[in-house]
Short mmCIF file of C-alpha atoms in Angstrom, two decimals:
data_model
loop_
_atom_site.label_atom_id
_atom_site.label_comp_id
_atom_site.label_asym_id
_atom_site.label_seq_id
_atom_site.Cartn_x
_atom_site.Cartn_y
_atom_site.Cartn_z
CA UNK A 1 95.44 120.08 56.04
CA UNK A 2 98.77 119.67 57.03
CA UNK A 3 99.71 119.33 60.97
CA UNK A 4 102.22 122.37 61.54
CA UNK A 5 105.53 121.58 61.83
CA UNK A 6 107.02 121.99 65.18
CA UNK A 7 110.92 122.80 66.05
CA UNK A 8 113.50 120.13 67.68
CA UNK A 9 114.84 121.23 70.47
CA UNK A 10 118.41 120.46 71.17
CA UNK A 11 120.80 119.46 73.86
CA UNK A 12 118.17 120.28 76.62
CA UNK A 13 118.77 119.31 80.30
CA UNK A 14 115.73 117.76 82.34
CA UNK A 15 115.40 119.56 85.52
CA UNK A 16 112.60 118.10 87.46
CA UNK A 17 109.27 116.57 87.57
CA UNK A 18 105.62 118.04 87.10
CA UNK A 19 101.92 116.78 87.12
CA UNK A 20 100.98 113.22 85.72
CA UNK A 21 104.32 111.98 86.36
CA UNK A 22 106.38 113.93 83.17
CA UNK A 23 109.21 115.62 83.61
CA UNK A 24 109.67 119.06 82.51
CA UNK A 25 112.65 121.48 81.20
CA UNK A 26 112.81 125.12 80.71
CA UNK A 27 113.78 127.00 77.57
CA UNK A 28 113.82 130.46 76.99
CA UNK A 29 110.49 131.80 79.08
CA UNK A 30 108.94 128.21 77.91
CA UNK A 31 108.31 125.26 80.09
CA UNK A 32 108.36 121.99 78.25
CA UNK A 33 106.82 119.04 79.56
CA UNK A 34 108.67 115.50 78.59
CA UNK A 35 107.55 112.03 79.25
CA UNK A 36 109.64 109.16 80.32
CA UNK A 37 112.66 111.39 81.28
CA UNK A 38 114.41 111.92 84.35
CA UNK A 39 116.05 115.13 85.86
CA UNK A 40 119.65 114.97 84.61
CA UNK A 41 118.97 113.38 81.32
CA UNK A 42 120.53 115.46 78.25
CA UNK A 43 117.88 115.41 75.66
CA UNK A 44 117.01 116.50 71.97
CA UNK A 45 113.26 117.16 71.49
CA UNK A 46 110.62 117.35 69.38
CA UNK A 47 107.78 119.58 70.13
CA UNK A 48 104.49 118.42 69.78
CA UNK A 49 102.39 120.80 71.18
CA UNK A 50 103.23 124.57 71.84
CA UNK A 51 101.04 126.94 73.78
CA UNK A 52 101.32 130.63 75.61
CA UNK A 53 103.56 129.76 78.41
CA UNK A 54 104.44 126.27 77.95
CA UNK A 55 105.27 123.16 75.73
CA UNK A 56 104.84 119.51 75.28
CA UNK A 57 107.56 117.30 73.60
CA UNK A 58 109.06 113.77 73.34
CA UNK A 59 112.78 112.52 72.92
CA UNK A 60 114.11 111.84 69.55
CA UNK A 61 118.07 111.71 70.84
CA UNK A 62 119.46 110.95 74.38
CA UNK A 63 123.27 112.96 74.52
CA UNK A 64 123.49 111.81 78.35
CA UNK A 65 121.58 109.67 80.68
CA UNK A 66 120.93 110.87 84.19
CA UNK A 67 122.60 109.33 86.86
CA UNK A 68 119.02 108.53 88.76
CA UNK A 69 118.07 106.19 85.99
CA UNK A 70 117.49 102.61 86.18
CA UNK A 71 116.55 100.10 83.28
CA UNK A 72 112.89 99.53 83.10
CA UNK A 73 112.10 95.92 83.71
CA UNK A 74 109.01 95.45 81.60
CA UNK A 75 108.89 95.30 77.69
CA UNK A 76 106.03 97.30 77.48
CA UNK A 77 107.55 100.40 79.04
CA UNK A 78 107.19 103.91 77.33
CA UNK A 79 103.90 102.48 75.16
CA UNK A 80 102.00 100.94 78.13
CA UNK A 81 100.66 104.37 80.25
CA UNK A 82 101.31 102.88 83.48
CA UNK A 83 104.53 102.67 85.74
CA UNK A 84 105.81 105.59 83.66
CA UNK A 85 108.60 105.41 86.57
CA UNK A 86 109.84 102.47 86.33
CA UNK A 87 113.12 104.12 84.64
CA UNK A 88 113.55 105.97 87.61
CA UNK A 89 114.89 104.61 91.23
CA UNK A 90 112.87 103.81 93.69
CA UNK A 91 114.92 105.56 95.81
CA UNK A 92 114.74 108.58 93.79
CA UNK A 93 110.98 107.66 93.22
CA UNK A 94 110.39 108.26 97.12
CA UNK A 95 112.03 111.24 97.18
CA UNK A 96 110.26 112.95 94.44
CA UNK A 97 106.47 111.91 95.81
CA UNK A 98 107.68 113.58 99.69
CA UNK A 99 108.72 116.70 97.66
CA UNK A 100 105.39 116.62 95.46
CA UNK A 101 103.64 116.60 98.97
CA UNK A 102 105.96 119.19 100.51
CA UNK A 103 105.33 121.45 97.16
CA UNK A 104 101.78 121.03 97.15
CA UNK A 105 100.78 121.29 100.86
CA UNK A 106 103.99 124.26 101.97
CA UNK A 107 104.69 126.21 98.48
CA UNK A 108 101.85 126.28 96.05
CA UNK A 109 98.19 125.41 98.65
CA UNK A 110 100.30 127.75 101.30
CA UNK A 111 98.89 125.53 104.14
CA UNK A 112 101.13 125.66 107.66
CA UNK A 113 102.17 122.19 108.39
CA UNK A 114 103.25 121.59 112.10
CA UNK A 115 105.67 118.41 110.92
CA UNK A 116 105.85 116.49 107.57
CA UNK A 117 106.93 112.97 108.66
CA UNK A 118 109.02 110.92 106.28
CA UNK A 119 107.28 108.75 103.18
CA UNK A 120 105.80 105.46 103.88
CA UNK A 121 107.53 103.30 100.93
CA UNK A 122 106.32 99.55 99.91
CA UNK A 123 109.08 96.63 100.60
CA UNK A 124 107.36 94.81 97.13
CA UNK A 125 107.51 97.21 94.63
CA UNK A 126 106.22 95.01 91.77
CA UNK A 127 103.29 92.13 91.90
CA UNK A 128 102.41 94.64 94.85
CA UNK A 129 98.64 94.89 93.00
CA UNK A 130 95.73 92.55 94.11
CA UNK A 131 93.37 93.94 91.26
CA UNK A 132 93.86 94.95 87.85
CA UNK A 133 91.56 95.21 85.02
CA UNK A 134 92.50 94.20 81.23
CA UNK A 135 90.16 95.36 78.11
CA UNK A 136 89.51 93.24 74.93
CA UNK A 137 89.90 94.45 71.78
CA UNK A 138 89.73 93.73 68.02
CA UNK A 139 91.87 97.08 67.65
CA UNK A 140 95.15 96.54 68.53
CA UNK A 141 97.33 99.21 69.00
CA UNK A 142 100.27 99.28 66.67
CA UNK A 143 103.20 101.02 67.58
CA UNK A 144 105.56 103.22 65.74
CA UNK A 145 107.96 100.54 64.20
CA UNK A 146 104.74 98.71 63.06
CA UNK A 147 103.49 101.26 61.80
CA UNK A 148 107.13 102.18 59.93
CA UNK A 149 106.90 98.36 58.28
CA UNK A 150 103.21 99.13 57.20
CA UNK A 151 102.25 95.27 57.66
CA UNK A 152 98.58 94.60 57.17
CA UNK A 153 97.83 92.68 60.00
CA UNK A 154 94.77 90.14 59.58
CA UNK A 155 94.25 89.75 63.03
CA UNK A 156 94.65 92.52 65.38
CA UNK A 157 92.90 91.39 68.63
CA UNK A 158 94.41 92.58 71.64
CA UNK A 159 94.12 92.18 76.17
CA UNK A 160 95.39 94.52 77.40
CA UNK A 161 95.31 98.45 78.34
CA UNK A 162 93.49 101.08 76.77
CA UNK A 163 95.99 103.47 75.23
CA UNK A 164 95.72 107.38 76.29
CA UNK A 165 93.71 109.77 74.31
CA UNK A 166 92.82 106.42 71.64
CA UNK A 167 89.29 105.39 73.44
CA UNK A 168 89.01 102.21 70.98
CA UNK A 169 92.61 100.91 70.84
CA UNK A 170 94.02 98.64 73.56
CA UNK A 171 97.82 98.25 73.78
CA UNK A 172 98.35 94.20 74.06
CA UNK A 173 99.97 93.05 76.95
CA UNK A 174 102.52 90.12 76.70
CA UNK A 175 103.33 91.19 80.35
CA UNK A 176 102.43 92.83 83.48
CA UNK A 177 104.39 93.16 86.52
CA UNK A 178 102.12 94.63 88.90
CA UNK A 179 100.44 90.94 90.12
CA UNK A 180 101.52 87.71 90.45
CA UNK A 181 102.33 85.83 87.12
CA UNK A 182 98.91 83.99 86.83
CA UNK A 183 97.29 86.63 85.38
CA UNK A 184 100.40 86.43 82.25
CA UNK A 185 99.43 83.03 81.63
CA UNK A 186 95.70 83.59 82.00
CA UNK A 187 95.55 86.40 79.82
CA UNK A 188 97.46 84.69 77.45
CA UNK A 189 95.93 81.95 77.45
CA UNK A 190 92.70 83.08 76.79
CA UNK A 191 94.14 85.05 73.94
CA UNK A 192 95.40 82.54 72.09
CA UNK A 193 92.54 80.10 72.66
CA UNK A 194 89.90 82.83 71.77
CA UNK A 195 91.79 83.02 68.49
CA UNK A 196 92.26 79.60 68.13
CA UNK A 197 88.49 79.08 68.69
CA UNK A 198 87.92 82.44 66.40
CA UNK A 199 85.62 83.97 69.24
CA UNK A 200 85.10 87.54 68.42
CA UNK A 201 86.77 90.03 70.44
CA UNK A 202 84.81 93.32 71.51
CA UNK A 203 84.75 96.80 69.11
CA UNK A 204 84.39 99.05 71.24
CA UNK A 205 83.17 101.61 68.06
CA UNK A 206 81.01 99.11 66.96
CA UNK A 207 79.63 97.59 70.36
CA UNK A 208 80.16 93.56 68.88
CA UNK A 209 82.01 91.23 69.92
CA UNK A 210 82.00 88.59 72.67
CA UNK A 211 84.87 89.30 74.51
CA UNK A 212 84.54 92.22 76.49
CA UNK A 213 87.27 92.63 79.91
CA UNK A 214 88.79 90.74 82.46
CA UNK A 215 89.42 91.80 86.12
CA UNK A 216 91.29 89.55 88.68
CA UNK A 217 91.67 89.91 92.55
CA UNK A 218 94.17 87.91 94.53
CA UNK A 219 93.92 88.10 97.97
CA UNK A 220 96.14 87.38 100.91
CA UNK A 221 94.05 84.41 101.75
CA UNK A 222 95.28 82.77 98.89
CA UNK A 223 91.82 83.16 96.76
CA UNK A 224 91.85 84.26 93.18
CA UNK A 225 88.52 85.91 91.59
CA UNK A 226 88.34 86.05 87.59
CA UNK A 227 85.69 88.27 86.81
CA UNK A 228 84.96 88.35 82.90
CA UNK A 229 82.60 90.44 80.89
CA UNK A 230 81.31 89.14 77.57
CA UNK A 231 78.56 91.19 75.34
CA UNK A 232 76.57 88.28 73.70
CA UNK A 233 73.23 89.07 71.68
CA UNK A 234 72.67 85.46 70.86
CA UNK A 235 73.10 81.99 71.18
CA UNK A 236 75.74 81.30 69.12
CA UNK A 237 77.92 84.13 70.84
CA UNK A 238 76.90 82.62 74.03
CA UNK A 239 78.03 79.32 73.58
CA UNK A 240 81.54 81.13 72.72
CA UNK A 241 81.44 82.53 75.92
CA UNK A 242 80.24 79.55 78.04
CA UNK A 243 83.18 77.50 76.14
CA UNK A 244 85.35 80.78 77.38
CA UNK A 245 84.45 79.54 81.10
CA UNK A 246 84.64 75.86 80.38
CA UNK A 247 88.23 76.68 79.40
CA UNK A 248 89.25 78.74 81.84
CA UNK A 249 88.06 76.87 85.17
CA UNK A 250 89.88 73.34 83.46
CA UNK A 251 93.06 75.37 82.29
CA UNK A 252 93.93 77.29 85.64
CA UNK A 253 92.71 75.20 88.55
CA UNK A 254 94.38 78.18 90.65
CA UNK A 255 91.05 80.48 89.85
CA UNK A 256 89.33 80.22 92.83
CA UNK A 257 85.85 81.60 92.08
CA UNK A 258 84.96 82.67 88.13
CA UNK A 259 82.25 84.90 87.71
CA UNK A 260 80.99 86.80 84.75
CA UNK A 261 78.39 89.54 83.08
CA UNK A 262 76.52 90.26 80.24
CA UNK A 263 77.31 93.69 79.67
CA UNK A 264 75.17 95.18 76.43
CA UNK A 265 76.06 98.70 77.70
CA UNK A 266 78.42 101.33 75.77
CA UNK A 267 81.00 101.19 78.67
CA UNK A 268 82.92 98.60 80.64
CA UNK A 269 81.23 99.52 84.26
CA UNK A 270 78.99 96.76 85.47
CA UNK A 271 77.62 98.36 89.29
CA UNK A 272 74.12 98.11 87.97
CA UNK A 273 74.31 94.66 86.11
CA UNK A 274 74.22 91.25 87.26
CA UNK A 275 77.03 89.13 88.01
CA UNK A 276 76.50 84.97 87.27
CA UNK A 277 78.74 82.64 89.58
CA UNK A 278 80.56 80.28 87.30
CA UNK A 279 82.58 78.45 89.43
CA UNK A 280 83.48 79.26 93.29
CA UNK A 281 81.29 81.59 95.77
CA UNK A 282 81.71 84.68 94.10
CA UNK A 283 84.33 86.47 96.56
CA UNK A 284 87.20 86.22 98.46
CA UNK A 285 88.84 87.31 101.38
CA UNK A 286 90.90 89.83 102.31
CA UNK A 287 92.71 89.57 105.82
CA UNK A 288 94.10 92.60 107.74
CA UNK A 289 95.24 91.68 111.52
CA UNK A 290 92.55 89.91 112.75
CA UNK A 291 89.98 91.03 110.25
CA UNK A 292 88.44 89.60 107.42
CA UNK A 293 87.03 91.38 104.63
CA UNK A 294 84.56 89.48 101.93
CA UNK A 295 85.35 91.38 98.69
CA UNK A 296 83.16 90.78 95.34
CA UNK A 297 83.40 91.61 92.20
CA UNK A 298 81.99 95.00 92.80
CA UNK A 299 83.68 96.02 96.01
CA UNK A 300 85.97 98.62 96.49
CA UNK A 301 89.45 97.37 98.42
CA UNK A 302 92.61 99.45 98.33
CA UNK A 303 94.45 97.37 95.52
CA UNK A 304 97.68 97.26 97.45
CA UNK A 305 97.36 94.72 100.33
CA UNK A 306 100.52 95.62 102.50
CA UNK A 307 100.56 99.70 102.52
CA UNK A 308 96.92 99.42 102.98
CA UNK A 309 97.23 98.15 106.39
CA UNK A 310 100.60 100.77 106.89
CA UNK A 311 98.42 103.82 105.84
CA UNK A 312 95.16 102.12 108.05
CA UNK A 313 97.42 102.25 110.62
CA UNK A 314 98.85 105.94 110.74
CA UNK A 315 94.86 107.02 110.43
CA UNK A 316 94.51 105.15 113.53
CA UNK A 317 97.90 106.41 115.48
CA UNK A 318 96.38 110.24 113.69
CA UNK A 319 92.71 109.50 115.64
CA UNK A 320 94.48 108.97 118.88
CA UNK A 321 91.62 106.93 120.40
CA UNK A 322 91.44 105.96 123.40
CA UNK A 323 88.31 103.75 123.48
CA UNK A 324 85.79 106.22 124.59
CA UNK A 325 85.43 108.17 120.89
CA UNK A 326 82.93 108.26 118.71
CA UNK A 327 84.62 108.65 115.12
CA UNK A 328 82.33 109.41 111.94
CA UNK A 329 84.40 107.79 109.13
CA UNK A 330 83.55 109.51 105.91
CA UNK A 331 83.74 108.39 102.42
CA UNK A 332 83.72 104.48 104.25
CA UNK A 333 83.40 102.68 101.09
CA UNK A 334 83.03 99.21 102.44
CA UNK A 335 84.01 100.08 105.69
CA UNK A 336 87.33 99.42 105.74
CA UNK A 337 88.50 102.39 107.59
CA UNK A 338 85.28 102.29 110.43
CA UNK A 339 85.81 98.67 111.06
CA UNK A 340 89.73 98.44 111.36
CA UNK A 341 89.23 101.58 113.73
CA UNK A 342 85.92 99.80 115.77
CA UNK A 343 88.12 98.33 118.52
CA UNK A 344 89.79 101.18 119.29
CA UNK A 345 86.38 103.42 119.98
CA UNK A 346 83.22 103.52 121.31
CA UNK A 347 81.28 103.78 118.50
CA UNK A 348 82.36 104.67 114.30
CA UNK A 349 79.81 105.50 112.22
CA UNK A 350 80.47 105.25 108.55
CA UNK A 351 78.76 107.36 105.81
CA UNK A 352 79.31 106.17 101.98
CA UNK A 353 76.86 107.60 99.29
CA UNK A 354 77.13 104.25 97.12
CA UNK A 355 74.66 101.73 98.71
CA UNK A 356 76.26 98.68 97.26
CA UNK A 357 79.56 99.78 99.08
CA UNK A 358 77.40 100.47 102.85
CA UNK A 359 76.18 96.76 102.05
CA UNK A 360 79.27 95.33 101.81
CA UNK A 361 80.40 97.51 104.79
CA UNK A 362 77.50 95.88 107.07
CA UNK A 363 78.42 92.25 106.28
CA UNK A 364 82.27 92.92 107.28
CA UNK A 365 81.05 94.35 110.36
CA UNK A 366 79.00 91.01 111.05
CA UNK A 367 81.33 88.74 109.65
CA UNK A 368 84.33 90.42 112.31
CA UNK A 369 81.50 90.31 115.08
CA UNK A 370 81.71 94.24 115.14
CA UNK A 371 78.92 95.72 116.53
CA UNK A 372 79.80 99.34 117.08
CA UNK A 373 79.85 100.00 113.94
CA UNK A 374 76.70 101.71 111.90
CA UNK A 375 76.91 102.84 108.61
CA UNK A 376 74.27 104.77 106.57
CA UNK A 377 73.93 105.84 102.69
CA UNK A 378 73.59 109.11 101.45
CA UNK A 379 75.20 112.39 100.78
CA UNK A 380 76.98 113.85 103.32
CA UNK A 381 75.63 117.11 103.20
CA UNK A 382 72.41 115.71 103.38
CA UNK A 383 73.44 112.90 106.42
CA UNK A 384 75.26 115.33 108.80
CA UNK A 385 72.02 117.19 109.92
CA UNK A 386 71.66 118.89 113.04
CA UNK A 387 69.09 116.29 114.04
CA UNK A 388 71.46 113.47 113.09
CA UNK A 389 73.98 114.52 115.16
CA UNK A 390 71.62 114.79 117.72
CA UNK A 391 70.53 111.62 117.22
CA UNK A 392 73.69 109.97 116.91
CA UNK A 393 75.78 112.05 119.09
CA UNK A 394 78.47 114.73 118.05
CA UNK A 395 81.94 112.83 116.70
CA UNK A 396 85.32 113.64 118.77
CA UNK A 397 87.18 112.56 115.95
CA UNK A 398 86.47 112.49 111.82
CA UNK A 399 87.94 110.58 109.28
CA UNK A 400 87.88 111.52 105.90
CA UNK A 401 89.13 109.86 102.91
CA UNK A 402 87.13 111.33 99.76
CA UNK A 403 87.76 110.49 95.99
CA UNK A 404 90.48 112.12 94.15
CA UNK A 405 88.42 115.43 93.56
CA UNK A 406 88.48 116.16 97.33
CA UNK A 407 85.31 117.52 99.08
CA UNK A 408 82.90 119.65 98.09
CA UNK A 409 83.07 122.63 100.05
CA UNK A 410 79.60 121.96 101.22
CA UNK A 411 81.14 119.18 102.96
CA UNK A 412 84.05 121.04 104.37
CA UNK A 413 81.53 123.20 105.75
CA UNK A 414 79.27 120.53 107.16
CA UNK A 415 82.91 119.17 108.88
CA UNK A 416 82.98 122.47 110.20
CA UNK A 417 80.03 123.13 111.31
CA UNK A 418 80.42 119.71 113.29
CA UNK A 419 83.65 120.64 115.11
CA UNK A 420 84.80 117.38 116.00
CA UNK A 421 88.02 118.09 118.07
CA UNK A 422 90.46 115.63 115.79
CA UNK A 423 90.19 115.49 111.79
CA UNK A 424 92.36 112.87 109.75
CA UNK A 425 92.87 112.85 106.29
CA UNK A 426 93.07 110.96 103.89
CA UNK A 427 94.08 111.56 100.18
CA UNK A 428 95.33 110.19 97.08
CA UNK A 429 95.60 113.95 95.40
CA UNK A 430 97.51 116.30 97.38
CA UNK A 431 96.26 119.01 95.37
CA UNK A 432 92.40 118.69 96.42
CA UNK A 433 93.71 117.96 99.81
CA UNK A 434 95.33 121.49 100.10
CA UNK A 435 92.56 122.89 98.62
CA UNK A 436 90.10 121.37 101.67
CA UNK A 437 92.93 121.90 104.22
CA UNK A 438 92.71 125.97 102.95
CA UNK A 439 89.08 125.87 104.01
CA UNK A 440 89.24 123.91 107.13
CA UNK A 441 92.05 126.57 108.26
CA UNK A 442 89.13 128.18 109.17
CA UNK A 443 88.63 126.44 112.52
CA UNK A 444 91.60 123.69 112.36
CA UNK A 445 95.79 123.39 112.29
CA UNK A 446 97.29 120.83 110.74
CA UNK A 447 99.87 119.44 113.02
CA UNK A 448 101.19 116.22 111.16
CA UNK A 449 101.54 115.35 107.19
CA UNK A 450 102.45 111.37 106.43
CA UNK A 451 102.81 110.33 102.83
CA UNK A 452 102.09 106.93 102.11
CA UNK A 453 103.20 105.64 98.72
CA UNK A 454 100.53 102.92 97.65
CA UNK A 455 101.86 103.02 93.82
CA UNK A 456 105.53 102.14 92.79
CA UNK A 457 106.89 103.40 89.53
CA UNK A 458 104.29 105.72 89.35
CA UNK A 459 103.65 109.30 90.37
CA UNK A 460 100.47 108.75 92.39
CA UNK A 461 100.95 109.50 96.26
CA UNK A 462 98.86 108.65 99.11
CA UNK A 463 98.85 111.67 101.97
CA UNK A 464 97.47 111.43 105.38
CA UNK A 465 97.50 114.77 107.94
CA UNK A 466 95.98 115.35 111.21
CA UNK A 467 94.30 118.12 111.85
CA UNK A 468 93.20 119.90 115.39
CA UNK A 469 90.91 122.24 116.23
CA UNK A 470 92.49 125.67 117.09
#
């Protein structure tokens, strides 16, 4: 059957952004959602999708070009589904995440706001990353002027990133500006020696192959981690993977530690699997004033090094301690939040419902000679008991800095039901953050909004507010 044949749209003026970072014009009583556009840009378009209210296309003509846009800076732009900004500003960028707080928070969550405070932008706005994750494939993704040629291509092994809505085809990166340039020549290194060496790369359809991922983390310490998955069912494949390692540790003498997994499962996650140490201790170090933080392969760490500390730093000014608080930190992860905060009160007690995450949490405390700091595992719901608060005493302030699908309103109500007198904030999704801040009305204002922007040339937003009880 034949895909239905959708009209081009002509001479059509891009008025602002929307969700996920597109764009979006209006015509007739239709609102048409554009990638990789910029309000002021004078488009043709073809539609791709068309529902009841609204419309999805892409540009087949530019007329004019918008006076807001910049020239991308990395090869890969418009194919590669990150930085899908990087044509705009970063001037313009800034303004357009304070407004997609303002929107979300003022006009559409209808939450009363006592003062939104001026975005929080990054003075490195590329190589600002100190993790990022590349995929191995033996599906490269072709793009449309390969695909016009219609080369048979013998070898289509690919690092790089997964390309939207195509599960099994990774886009191959020559490169990447969001880290420093040794994960270019690493990458590409191992690329052309695996197919030098004809080591299979991974099918994800298929589950073979031997290699699987790569993840690096550079920290401010000056450490490098190369973590690297393989999926080997026998000796042959791993003795390809062992001459993988032998490679890397003699061809980049800047790696640190090198650690690797097995990983036999159907998807790249590796929490539950164990990691080998190759070369190195199997972690670095991540420095924030006088802290240090041991991160591992399986740690979380904010992955931008400078605005963490800027956004740590408002949720401190937002707790207004004094040194005689105790603060519940929710959500700790590996306590970055409760320890960076443990100086400044009498006690923080951190609550994280992943265990390896609380574990990592306890050695940072020990490791910075913290010792008000206690941290327990669990759901909150099921932590913030009457008798635990009894136990532990009642919090004067609570942070809060949930994953991007905000709390669950059993939570909200636990905060509640708590009534610390200060509540601070944290979110990387607006949206779920008016949604809580609607229910927490109930009891609390919000008398201060601070955007933090954590993610250059994209859309994503950091958003910290400070909330008081009425």
């Amino acid at each position: 059957m034949s895909k239905k044949k959708y009209p081009v749209l002509e001479n059509i003026e891009i008025t602002d952004f929307a969700a996920e970072g597109k764009s979006l014009a209006r015509v007739d009583n239709y609102v048409v959602f554009v990638p990789f556009t910029v309000p002021g840009d004078v488009v043709d378009l073809q539609v791709i999708r068309k529902k009841h209210s609204f419309m999805e296309a892409k540009v087949v003509r530019f007329h004019r070009y918008s006076a807001d846009r910049v020239q991308p800076f990395c090869l890969h732009f418009g194919i590669c589904g990150g930085c899908k900004w990087q044509m705009l500003s970063y001037e313009k960028q800034l303004e357009y995440k304070q407004k997609q707080v303002a929107d979300t928070l003022l006009r559409i969550g209808k939450v009363s706001v006592g003062e939104m405070l001026p975005i929080i932008g990054a003075s490195d706005t590329r190589e600002y990353r100190n993790k990022i994750e590349f995929s191995c494939s033996n599906k490269r993704w072709l793009t449309e002027e390969e695909v016009q040629q219609q080369v048979q291509y013998d070898n289509k092994n690919a690092i790089g990133f997964h390309i939207p809505g195509a599960f099994d085809k990774v886009l191959d990166i020559k490169e990447c500006h969001l880290m420093t340039d040794l994960q270019n020549r690493v990458r590409n290194g191992l690329r052309d020696f695996a197919n030098t060496r004809q080591i299979s790369f991974f099918d994800l359809r298929n589950q073979v192959g031997v290699l699987r991922d790569m993840l690096f983390r550079t920290s401010n310490s000056g450490e490098v981690m190369l973590t690297i998955q393989f999926h080997y069912i026998d000796n042959e494949e791993e003795r390809q993977a062992m001459e993988v390692l032998e490679y890397l540790e003699t061809s980049f003498p800047e790696l640190t530690t090198i650690v690797w997994v097995n990983n036999l499962k159907c998807n790249d996650t590796f929490g539950d699997l164990p990691v080998h140490i190759y070369k190195g201790q199997g972690y670095v170090y991540e420095m924030m004033e006088d802290l240090k933080f041991k991160v591992g392969p399986k740690s979380f760490y904010q992955t931008n090094n400078e605005q963490a500390y800027r956004l740590y730093s408002v949720v401190k000014d937002f707790c207004g301690l004094t040194g005689n608080e105790l603060v519940y930190d929710l959500y700790t992860g590996t306590g970055t939040i409760a320890n960076f905060l443990a100086s400044s009160c009498r006690q923080v007690i951190g609550i994280e419902y992943v265990p390896e995450a609380i574990e990592d949490a306890r050695i940072n405390a020990d490791i910075n000679h913290i010792n008000n700091a206690n941290f327990f595992t669990g759901d909150m719901k099921d932590i913030l008991t009457d008798e635990f608060l009894q136990q532990h005493g009642h919090p004067d302030v609570i942070v809060t800095d949930p994953p991007r699908a905000g709390m669950h309103p059993d939570v909200v109500e636990v905060i509640l039901r708590t009534a610390p007198q200060r509540i601070v904030y944290v979110s990387c999704n607006p949206a779920t953050q008016a949604r809580d801040l609607q229910q927490l009305a109930e009891g609390y204002e919000v008398k201060v909004s601070q955007p933090v922007d954590m993610f250059p040339h994209t859309h994503h937003v950091e958003n910290v507010v400070m909330l008081e009880k009425k």
